[in-house]
PDB file of C-alpha atoms in Angstrom:
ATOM      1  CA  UNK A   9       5.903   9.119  42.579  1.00 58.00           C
ATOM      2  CA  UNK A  10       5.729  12.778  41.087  1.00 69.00           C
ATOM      3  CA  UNK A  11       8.967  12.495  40.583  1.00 69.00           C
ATOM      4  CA  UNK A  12       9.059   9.189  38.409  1.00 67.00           C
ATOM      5  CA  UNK A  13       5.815  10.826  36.355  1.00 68.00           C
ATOM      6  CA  UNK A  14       7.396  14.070  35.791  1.00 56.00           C
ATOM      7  CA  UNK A  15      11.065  11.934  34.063  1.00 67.00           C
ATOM      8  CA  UNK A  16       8.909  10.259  32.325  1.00 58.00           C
ATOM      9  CA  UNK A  17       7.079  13.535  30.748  1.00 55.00           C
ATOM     10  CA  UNK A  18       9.708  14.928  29.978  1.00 65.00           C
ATOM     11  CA  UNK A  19      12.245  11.638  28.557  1.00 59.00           C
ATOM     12  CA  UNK A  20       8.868  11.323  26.372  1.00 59.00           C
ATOM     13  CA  UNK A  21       8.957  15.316  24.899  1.00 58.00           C
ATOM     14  CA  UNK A  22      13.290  15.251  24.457  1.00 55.00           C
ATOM     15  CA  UNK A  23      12.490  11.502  22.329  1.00 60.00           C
ATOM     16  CA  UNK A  24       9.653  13.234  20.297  1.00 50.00           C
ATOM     17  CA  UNK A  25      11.850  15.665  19.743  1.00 50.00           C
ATOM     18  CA  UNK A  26      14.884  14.328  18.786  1.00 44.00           C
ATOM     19  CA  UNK A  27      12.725  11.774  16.310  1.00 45.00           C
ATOM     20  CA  UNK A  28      11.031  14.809  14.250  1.00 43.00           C
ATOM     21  CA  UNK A  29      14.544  16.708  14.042  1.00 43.00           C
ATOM     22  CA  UNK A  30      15.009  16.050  10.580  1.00 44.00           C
ATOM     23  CA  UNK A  31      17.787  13.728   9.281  1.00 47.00           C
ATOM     24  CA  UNK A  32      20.995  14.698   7.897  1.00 50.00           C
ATOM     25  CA  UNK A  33      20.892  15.516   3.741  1.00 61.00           C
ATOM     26  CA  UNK A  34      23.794  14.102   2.515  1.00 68.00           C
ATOM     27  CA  UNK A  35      24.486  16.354  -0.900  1.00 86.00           C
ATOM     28  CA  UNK A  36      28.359  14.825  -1.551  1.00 93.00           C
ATOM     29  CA  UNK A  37      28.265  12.789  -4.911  1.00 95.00           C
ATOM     30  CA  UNK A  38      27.192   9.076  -4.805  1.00 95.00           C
ATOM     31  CA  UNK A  39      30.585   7.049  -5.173  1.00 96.00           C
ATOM     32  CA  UNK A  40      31.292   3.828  -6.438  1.00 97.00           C
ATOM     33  CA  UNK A  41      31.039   1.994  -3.240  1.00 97.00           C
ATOM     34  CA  UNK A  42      27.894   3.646  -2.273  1.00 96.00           C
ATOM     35  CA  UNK A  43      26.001   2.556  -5.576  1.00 96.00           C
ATOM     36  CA  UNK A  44      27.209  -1.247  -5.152  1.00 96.00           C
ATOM     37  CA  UNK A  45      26.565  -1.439  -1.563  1.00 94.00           C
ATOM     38  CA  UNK A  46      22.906   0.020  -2.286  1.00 94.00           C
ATOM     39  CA  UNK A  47      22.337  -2.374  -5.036  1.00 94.00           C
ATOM     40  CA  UNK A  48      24.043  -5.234  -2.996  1.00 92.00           C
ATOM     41  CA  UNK A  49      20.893  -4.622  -0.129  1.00 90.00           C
ATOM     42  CA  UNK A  50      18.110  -3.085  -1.931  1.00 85.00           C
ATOM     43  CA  UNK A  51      16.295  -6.072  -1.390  1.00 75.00           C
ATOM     44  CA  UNK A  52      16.876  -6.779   2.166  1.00 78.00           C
ATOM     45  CA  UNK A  53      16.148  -3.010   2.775  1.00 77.00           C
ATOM     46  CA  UNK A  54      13.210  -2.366   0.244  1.00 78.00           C
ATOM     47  CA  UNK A  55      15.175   0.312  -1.596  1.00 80.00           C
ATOM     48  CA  UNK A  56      14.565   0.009  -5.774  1.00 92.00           C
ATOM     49  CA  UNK A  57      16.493   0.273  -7.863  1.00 95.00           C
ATOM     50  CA  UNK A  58      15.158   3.625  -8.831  1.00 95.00           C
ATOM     51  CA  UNK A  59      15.414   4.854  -5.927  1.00 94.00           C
ATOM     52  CA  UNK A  60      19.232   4.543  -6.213  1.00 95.00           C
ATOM     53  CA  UNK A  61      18.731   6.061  -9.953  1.00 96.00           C
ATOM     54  CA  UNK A  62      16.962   8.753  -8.020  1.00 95.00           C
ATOM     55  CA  UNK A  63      20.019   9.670  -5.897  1.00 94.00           C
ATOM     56  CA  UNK A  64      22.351   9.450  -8.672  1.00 96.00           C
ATOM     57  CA  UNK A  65      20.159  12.142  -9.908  1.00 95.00           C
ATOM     58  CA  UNK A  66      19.710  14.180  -6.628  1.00 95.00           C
ATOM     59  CA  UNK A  67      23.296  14.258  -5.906  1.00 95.00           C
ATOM     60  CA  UNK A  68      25.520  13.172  -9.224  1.00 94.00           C
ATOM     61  CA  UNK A  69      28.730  10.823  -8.933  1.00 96.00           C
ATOM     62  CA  UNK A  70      32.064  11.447  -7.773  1.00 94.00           C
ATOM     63  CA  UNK A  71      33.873   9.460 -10.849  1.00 95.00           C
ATOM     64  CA  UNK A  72      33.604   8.210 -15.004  1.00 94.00           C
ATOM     65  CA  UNK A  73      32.050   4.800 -14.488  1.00 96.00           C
ATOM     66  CA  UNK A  74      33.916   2.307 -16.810  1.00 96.00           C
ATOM     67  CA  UNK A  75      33.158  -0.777 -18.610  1.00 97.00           C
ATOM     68  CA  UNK A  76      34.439  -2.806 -15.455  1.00 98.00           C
ATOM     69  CA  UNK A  77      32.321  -0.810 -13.090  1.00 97.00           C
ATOM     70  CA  UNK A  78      29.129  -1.173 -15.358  1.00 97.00           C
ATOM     71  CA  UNK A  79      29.890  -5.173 -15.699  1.00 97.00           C
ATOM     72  CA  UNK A  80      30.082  -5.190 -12.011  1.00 97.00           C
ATOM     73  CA  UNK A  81      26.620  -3.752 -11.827  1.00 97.00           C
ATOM     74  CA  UNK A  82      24.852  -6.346 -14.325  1.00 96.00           C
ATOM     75  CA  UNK A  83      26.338  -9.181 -12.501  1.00 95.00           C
ATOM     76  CA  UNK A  84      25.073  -7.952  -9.041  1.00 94.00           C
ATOM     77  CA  UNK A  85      21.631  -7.591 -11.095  1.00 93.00           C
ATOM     78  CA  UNK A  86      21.420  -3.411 -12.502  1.00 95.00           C
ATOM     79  CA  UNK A  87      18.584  -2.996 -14.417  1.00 95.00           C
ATOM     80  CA  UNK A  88      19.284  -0.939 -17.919  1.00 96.00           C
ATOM     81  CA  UNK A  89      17.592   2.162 -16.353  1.00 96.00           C
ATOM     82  CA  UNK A  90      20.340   1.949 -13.448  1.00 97.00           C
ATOM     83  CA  UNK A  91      22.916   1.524 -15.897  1.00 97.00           C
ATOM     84  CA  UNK A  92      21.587   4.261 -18.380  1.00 97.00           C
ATOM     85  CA  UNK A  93      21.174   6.536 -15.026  1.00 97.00           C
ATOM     86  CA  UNK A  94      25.158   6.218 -13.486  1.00 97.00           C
ATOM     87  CA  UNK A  95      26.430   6.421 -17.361  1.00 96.00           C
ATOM     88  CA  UNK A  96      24.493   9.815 -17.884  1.00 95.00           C
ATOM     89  CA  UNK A  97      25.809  11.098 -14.496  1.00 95.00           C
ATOM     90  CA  UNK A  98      29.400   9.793 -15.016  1.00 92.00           C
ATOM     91  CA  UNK A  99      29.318  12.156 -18.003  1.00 88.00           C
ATOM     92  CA  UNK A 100      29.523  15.270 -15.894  1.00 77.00           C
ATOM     93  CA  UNK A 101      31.214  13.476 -12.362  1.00 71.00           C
ATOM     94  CA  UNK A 102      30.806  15.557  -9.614  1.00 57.00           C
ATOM     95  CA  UNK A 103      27.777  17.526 -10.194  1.00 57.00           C
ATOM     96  CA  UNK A 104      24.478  17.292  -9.777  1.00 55.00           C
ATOM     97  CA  UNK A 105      22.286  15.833 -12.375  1.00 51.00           C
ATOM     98  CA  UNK A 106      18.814  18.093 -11.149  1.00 55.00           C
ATOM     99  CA  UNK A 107      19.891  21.348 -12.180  1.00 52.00           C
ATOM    100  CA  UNK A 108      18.630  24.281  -9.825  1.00 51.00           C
ATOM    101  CA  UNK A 109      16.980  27.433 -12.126  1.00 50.00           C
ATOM    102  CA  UNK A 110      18.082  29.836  -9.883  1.00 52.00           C
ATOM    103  CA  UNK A 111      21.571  28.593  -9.619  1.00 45.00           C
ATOM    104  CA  UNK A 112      21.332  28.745 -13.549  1.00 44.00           C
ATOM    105  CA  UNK A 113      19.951  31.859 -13.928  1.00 44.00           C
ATOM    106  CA  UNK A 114      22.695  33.401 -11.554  1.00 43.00           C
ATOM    107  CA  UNK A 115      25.405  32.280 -14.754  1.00 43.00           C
ATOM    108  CA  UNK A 116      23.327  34.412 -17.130  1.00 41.00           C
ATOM    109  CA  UNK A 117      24.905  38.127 -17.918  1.00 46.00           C
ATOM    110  CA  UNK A 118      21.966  40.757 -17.493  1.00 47.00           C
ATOM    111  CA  UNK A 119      21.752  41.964 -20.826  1.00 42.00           C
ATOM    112  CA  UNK A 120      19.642  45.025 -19.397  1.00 47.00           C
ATOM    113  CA  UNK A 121      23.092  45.909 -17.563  1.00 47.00           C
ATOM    114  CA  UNK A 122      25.120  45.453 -20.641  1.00 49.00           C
ATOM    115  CA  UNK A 123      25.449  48.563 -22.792  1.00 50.00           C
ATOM    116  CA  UNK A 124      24.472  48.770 -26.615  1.00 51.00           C
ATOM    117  CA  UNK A 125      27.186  48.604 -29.692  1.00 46.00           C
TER     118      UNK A 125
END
């Protein structure tokens, strides 16, 4: 009996466990197949389409979206600001759209370190 009570302790801590270890950030651009599967289920899976916009932001695109691409989209039902949202990030494919300061800020010369003409 001790025996069953104390597997059961600790199968119970290892599940908590394993369900609060976070889950793994995917930071690799959004690619074409990603956005029309997404868009395909948001529905069935409550996801809006701003959230997609959202991860188009988060993470960028990993190609130029064309006019066939885009028509694609409005037939499966894209919203302008879904549209507007993979055009902006197809015009710098395979970045990031959410820029990070300090990554910026590393890009800048020190103009303290740079001597005077």
């Amino acid at each position: 009996m001790k025996t069953s009570t104390l597997t059961a302790l600790i199968l119970f801590a290892l599940s908590s466990i394993v369900s609060a270890w976070p889950a793994q950030v995917t930071t690799a651009p959004v690619t074409k197949q990603e956005i029309l599967s997404r868009l395909k289920d948001a529905e069935a899976h409550h996801l809006s389409q701003a959230d997609i916009v959202a991860e188009i932001n988060q993470r960028g695109i990993d190609f130029t979206p064309d006019e066939k691409f885009l028509s694609e989209l409005r037939k499966l039902g894209a919203r302008s600001f879904l549209l507007g949202g993979v055009e902006r990030a197809g015009k710098n494919a395979g970045k990031p759209q959410i820029s990070d300061p300090e990554v910026q800020n590393q890009d800048v010369p020190n103009r303290e370190a740079q001597p005077e003409d």
